[in-house]
Coordinates of C-alpha atoms and ligand atoms in Angstrom, one line a residue:
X48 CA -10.6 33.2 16.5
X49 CA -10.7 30.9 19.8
X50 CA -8.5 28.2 19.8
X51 CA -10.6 24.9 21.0
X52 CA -7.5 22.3 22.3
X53 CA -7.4 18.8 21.4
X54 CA -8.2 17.2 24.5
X55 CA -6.9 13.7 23.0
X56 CA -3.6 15.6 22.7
X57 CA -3.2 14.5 26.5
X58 CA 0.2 16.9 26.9
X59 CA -0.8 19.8 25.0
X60 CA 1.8 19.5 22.0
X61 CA -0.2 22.1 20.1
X62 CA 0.7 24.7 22.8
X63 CA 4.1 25.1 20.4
X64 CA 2.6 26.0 17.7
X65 CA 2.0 30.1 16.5
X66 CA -1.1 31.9 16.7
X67 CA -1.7 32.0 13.2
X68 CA -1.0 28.2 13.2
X69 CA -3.5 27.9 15.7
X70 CA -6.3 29.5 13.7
X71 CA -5.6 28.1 10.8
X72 CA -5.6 24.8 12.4
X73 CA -9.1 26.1 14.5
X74 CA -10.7 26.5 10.6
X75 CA -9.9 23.3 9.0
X76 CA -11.0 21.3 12.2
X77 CA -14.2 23.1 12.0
X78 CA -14.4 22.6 8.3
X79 CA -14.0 18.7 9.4
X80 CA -16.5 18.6 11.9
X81 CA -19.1 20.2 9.9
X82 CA -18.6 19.4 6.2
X83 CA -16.8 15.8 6.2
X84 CA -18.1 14.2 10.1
X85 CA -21.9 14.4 8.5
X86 CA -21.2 12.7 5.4
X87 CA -18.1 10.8 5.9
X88 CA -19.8 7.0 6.5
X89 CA -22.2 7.6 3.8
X90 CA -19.4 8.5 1.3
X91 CA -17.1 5.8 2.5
X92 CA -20.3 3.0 2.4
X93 CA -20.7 3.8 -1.3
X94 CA -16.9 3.8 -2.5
X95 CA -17.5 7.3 -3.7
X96 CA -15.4 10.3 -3.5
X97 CA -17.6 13.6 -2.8
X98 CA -15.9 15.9 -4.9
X99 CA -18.5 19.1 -4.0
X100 CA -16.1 19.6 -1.4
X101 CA -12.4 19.6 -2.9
X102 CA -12.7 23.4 -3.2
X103 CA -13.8 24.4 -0.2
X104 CA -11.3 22.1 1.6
X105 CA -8.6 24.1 -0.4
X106 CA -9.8 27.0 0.8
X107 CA -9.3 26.4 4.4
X108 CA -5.4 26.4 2.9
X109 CA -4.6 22.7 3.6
X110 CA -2.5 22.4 0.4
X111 CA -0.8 26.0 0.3
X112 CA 1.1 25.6 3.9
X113 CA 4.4 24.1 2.3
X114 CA 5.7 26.2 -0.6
X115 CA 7.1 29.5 -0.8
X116 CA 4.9 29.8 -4.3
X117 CA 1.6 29.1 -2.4
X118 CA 2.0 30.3 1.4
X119 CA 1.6 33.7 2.7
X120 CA 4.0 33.6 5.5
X121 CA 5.8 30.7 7.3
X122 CA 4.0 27.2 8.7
X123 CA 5.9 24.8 10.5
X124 CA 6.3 21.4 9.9
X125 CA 4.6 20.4 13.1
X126 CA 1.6 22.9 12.1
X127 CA 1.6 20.7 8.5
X128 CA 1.2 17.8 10.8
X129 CA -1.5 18.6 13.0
X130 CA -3.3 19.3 9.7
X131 CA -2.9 15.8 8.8
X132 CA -3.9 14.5 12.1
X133 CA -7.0 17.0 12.4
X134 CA -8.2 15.1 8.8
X135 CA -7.7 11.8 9.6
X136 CA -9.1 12.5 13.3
X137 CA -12.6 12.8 11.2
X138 CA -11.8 11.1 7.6
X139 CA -8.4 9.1 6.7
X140 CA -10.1 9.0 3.2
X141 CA -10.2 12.9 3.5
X142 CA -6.5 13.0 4.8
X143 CA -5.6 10.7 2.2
X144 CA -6.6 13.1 -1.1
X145 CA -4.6 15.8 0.9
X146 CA -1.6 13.4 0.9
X147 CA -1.6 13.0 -2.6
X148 CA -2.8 16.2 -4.3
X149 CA -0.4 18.0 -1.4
X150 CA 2.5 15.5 -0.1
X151 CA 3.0 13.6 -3.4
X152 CA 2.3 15.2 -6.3
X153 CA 3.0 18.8 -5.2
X154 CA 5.9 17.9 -3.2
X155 CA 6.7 16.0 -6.4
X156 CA 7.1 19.0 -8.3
X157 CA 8.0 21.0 -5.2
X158 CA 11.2 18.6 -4.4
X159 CA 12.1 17.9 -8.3
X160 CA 10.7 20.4 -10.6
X161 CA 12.6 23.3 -12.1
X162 CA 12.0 27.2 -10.5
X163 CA 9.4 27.1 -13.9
X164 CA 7.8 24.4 -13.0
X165 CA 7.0 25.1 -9.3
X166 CA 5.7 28.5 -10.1
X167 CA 3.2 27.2 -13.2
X168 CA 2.1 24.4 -11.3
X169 CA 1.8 24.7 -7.2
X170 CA -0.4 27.4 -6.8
X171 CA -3.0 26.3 -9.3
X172 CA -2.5 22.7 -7.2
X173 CA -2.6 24.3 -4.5
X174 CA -6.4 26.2 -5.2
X175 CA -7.8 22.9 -6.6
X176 CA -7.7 24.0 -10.2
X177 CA -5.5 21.2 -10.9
X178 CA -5.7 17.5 -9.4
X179 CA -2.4 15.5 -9.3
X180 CA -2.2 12.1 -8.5
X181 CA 1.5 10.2 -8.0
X182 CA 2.8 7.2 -10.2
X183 CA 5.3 4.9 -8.7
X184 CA 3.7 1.7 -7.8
X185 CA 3.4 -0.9 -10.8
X186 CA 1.2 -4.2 -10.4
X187 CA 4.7 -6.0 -10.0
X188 CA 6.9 -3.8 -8.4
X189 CA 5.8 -2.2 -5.0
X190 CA 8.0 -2.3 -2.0
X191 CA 11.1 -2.9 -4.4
X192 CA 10.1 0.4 -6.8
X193 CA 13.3 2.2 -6.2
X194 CA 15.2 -0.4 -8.2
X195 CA 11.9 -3.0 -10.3
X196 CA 10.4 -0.9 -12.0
X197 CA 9.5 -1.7 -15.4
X198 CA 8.1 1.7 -16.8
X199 CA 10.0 3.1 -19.6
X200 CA 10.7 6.7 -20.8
X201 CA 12.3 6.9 -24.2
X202 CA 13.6 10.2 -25.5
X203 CA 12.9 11.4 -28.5
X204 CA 13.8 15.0 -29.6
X205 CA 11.7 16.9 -27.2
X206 CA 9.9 14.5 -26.6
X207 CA 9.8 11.1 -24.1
X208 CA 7.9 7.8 -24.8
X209 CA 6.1 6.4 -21.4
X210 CA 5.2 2.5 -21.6
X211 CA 4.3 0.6 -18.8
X212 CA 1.6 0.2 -16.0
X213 CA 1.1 1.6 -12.5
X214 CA -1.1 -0.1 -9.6
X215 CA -2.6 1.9 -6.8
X216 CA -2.5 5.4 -7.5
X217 CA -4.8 7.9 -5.7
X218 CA -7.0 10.3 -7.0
X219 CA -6.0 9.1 -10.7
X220 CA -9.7 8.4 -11.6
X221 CA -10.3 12.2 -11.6
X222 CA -6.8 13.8 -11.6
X223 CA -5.8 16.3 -14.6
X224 CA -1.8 15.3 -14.6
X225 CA -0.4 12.3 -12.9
X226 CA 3.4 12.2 -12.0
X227 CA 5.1 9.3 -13.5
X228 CA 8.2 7.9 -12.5
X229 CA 9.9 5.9 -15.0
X230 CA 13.4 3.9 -16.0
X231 CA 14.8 6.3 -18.5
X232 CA 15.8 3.0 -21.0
X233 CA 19.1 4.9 -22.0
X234 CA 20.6 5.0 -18.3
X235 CA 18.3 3.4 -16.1
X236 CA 17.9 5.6 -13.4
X237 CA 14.4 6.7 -12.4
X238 CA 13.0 10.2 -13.7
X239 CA 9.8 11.8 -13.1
X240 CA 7.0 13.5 -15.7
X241 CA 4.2 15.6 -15.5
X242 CA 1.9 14.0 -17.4
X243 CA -1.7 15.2 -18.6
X244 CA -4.1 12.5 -18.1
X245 CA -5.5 13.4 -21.4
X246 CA -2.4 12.3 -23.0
X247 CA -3.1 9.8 -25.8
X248 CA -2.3 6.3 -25.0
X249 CA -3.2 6.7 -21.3
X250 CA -6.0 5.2 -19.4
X251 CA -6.9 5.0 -15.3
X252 CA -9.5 2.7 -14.2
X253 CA -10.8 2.5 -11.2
X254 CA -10.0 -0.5 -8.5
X255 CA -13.0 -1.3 -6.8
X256 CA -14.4 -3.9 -3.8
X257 CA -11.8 -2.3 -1.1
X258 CA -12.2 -2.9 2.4
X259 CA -10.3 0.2 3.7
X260 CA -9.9 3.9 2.4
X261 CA -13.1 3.6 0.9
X262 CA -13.7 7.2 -0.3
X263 CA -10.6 7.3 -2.5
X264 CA -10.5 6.4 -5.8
X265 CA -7.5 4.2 -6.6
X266 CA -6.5 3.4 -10.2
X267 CA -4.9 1.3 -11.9
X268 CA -3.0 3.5 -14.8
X269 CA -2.1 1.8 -18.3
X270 CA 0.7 3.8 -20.6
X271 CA 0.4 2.9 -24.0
X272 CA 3.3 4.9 -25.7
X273 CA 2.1 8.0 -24.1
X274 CA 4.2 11.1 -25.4
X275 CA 5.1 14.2 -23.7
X276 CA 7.3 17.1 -24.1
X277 CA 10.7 17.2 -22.4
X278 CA 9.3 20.5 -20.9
X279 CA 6.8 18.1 -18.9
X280 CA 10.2 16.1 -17.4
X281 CA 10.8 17.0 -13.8
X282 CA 14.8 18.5 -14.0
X283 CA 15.9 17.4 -10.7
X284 CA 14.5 14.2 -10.7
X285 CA 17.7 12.3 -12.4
X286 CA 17.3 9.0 -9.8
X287 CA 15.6 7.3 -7.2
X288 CA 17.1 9.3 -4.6
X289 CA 15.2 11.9 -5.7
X290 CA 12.1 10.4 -5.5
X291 CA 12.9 9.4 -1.7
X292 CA 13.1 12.5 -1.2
X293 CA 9.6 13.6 -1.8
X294 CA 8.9 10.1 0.4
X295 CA 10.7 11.1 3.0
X296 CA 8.8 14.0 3.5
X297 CA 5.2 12.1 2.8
X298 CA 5.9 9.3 5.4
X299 CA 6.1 11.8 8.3
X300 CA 3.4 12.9 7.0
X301 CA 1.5 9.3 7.2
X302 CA 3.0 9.1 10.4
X303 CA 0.5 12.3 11.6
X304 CA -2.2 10.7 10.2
X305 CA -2.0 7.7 11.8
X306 CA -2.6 9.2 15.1
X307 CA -5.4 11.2 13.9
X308 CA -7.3 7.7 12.9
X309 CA -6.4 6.4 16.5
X310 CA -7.8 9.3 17.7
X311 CA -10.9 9.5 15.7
X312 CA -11.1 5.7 17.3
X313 CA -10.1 6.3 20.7
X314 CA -12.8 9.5 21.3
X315 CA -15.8 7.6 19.8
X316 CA -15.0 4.7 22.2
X317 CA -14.2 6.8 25.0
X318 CA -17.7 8.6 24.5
X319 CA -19.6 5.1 23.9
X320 CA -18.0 4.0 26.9
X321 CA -19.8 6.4 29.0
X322 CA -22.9 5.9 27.7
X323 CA -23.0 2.3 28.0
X324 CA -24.1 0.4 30.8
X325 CA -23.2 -2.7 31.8
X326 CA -23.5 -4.4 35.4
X327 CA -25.3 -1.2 36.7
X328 CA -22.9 1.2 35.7
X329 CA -21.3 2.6 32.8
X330 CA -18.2 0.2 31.2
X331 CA -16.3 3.3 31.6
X332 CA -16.3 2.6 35.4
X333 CA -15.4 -0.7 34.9
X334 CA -11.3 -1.3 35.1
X335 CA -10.3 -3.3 32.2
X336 CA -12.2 -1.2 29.9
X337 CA -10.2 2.3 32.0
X338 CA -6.9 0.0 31.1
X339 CA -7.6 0.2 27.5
X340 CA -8.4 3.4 27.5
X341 CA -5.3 4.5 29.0
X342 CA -3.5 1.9 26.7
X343 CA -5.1 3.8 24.0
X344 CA -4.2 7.4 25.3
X345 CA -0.5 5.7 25.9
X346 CA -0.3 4.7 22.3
X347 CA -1.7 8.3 21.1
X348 CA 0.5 10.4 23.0
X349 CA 4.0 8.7 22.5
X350 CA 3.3 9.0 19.3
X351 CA 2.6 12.7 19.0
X352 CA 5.8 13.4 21.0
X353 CA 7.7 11.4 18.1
X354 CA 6.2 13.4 15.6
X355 CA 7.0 16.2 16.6
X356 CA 10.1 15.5 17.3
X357 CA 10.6 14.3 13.5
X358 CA 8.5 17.5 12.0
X359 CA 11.0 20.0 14.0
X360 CA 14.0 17.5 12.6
X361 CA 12.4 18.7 9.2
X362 CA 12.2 22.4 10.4
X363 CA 16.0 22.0 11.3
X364 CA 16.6 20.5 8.5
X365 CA 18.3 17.3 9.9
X366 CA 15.7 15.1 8.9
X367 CA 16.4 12.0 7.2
X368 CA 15.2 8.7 5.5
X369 CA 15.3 6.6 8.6
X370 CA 13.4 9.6 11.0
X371 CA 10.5 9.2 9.1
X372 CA 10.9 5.3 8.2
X373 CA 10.8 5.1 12.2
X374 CA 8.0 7.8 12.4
X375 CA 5.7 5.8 9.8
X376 CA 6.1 2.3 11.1
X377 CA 6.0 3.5 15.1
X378 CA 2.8 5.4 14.6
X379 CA 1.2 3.0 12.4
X380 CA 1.9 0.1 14.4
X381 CA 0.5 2.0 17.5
X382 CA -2.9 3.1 15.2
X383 CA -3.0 -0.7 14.6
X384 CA -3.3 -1.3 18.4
X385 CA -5.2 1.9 19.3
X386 CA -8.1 1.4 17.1
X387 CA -8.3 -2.4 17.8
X388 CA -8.7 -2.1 21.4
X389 CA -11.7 1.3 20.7
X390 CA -13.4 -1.2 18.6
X391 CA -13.3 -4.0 21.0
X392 CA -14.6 -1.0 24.1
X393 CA -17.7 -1.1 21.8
X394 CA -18.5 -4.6 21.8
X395 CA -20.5 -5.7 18.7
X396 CA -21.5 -2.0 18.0
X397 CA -18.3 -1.8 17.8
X398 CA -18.4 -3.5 14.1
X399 CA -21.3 -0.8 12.9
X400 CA -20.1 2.7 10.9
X401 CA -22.7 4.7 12.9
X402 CA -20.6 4.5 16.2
X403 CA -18.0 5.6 15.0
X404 CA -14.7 3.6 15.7
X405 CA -15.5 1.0 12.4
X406 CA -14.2 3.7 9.4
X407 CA -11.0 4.2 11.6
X408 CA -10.7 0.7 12.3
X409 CA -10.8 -0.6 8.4
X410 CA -8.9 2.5 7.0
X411 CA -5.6 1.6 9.2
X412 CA -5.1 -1.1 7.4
X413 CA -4.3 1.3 4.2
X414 CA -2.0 3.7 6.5
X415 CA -0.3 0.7 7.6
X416 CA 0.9 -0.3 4.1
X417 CA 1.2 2.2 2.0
X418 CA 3.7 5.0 1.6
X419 CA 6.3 2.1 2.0
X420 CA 4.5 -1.3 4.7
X421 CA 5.7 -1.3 8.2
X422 CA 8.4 -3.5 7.2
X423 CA 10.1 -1.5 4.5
X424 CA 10.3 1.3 6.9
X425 CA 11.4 -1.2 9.5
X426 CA 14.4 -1.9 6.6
X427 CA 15.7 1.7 6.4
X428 CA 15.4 2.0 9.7
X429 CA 17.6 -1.6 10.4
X430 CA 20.0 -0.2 7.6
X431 CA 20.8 2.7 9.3
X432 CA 21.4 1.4 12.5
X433 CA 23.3 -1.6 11.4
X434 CA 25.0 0.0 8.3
X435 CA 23.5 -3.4 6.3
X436 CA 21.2 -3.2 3.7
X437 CA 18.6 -5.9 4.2
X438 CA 16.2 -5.5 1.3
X439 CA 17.5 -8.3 -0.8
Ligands
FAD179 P1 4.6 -5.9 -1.8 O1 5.8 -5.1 -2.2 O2 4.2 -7.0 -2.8 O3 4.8 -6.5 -0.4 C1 4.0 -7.6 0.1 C2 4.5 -7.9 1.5 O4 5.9 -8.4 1.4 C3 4.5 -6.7 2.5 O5 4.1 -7.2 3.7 C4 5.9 -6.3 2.5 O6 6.3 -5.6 3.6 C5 6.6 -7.6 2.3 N1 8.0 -7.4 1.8 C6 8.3 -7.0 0.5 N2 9.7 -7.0 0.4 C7 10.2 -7.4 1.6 C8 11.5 -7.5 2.1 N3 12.6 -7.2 1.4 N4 11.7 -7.9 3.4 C9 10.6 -8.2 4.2 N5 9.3 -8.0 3.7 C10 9.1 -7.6 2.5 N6 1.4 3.9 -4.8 C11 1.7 5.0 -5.6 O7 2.6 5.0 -6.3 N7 0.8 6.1 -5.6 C12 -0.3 6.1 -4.8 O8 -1.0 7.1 -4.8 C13 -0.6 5.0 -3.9 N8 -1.7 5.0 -3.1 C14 -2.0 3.9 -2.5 C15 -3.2 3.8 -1.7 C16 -3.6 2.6 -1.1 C17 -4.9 2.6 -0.5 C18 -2.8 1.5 -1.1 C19 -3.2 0.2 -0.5 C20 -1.6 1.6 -1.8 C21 -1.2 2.7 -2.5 N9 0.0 2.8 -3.2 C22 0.3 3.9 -4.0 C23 0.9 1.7 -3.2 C24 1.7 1.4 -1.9 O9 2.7 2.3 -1.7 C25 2.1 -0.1 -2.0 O10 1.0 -0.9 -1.8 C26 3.2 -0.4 -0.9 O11 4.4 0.2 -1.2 C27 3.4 -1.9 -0.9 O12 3.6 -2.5 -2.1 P2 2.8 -3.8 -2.5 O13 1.4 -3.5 -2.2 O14 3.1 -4.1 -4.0 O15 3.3 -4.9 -1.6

């Protein structure tokens, strides 16, 4: 297979990655541009998911490229992230169910669960035979979830008691197990479940009227004494750490999708701005508009070169909390920027799905808060460098 290079990926970053990275990568772009670009507005208009095309998304390999239990030979961490760029480049939304069914709940189970659990569990995840979704945010307890929860898991015998209530959670409308972090009400330290959404005594409904991230389903998640077997307990899950972990790992990972939405922006305005005459010649000829196309290029490039720098940290296995904290609230800030100014290149089309810079433009504003706001990340970051905590 021909390799087709980014051409938004200004100094050719994807020139480190291996042949078979580069095919792999050649297939799922393809499988953007033809199966997700046509339908992606339409979808993301109605607040509706398109589920026809789960399985065949899986099948280009997007969610076996982590795990030794669902790969077939290595993938780099900066492959994994060009992935998540080469999504969000066409559909955030798209990128989004990826993040979830692959960074959070599989890397869930891939981070905390026992050697048993892994091997039941990731590869059917990893074909689409199972749908996760990821449990931590409650309705009052978001950026501080590593120490408000209110969630409670009460052992008893083999079993644990979940009560509580969880806010935000992706793909929980349709997903066949949800992992739920909870306060274990003996210690108080948070632990993680696998639970079966047909558990009795739990309910997800839908949050509706969203302005960004359309296309996913969010849920609120109610758990009404739910009981499940201590075999469903993730083992080395035994406190927020661990969790942070699996965060840690996920916020890069939002970090490379934020550049793919200011990309998706930045090649629909540069194309518009070609097209579009104004004064007798196209606005790409005119300088203010070339200034904020180079702004935009500025913003896209610097932050590719930071995550790749943060994906080979990962590789090397020096990666942590406060390399991606920085990573997420860099890149996002910069996506902020970069698909402001594409929008304002388009002028009042600019406002309109069909030209292509709106989707990107309102689905930022879920990349920029979630997976920890900019300012959370700022925090970890700020602790790190100072030594002071600053949360409270
Ligand atoms: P709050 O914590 O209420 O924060 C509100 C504001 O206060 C923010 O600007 C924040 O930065 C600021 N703030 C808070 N504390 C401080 C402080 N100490 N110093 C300075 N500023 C502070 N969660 C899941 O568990 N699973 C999911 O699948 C999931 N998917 C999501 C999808 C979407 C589209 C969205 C929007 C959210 C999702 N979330 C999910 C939740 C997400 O992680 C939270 O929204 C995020 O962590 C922020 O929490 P919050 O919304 O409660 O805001």
């Amino acid at each position: 297979m021909t390799f087709d290079p980014l051409t938004s990926d200004f100094y050719g970053f994807e020139n480190a990655l291996a042949p078979h990275e580069l095919d792999a990568l050649s297939r799922l772009r393809g499988f953007m541009e033809s199966e997700i670009a046509p339908i992606a507005d339409r979808y993301w208009e109605r607040a509706e998911f398109p589920h026809q095309i789960i399985r065949p998304l899986l099948d280009t390999g997007v969610a076996s490229w982590t795990w030794p239990e669902t790969r077939d030979t290595e993938y780099s961490a900066v492959f994994r992230g060009f992935a998540s760029l080469e999504m969000s480049r066409v559909d955030a939304s798209i990128s989004t169910f990826i993040g979830v069914q692959e960074g959070l709940a599989m890397g869930a189970i891939g981070e905390c669960g026992s050697p048993e659990q892994r091997a039941d569990w990731l590869p059917r995840m990893a074909r689409g035979e199972i749908i996760g979704a990821f449990g931590l945010t409650e309705p009052l307890s978001g950026s501080d979830s590593a120490r408000g929860l209110r969630t409670t898991a009460t052992r008893d015998g083999d079993e644990w008691v979940l009560s509580g209530s969880k806010r935000w959670i992706g793909n929980a409308t349709f997903s066949d197990i949800t992992v739920i972090w909870a306060k274990d009400s003996e210690d108080g330290q948070v632990i993680g479940f696998i639970v079966p959404t047909d558990a009795d005594g739990y309910t997800a409904t839908a949050i509706g009227n969203k302005i960004s991230l359309r296309m996913v389903q969010n849920a609120d998640i109610t758990l009404n004494d739910v009981r499940v077997g201590d075999h469903l307990r993730l083992t080395r899950a035994r406190s927020f750490a661990d969790t942070a972990r699996v965060l840690r790992l996920t916020r890069a990972g939002v970090a490379w999708s934020s550049v793919g939405v200011a990309i998706g922006a930045y090649e629909a305005a540069l194309a518009y701005a070609t097209e579009r005459v104004q004064f007798g010649k196209p606005i790409a000829a005119h300088q203010l508009i070339q200034d904020l196309l180079a702004r935009c290029l500025g913003n896209i490039t610097a932050s590719i070169a930071l995550c790749v720098r943060v994906s080979q940290m990962l590789d090397d296995g020096v990666q942590r909390d406060e390399h991606s904290a920085l990573a997420k609230s860099f890149c996002t800030s910069r996506m902020r920027e970069t698909v402001a100014w594409a929008r304002e290149i388009m002028g009042g089309n600019g406002i309109v799905l069909d030209y292509g810079a709106a989707r990107h433009f309102a689905d930022a504003e879920a990349l920029y808060s979630y997976e920890g706001t900019r300012e959370m990340n700022a925090l970890i970051v700020g602790r790190a460098v100072t030594g002071h905590a600053a949360f409270v």
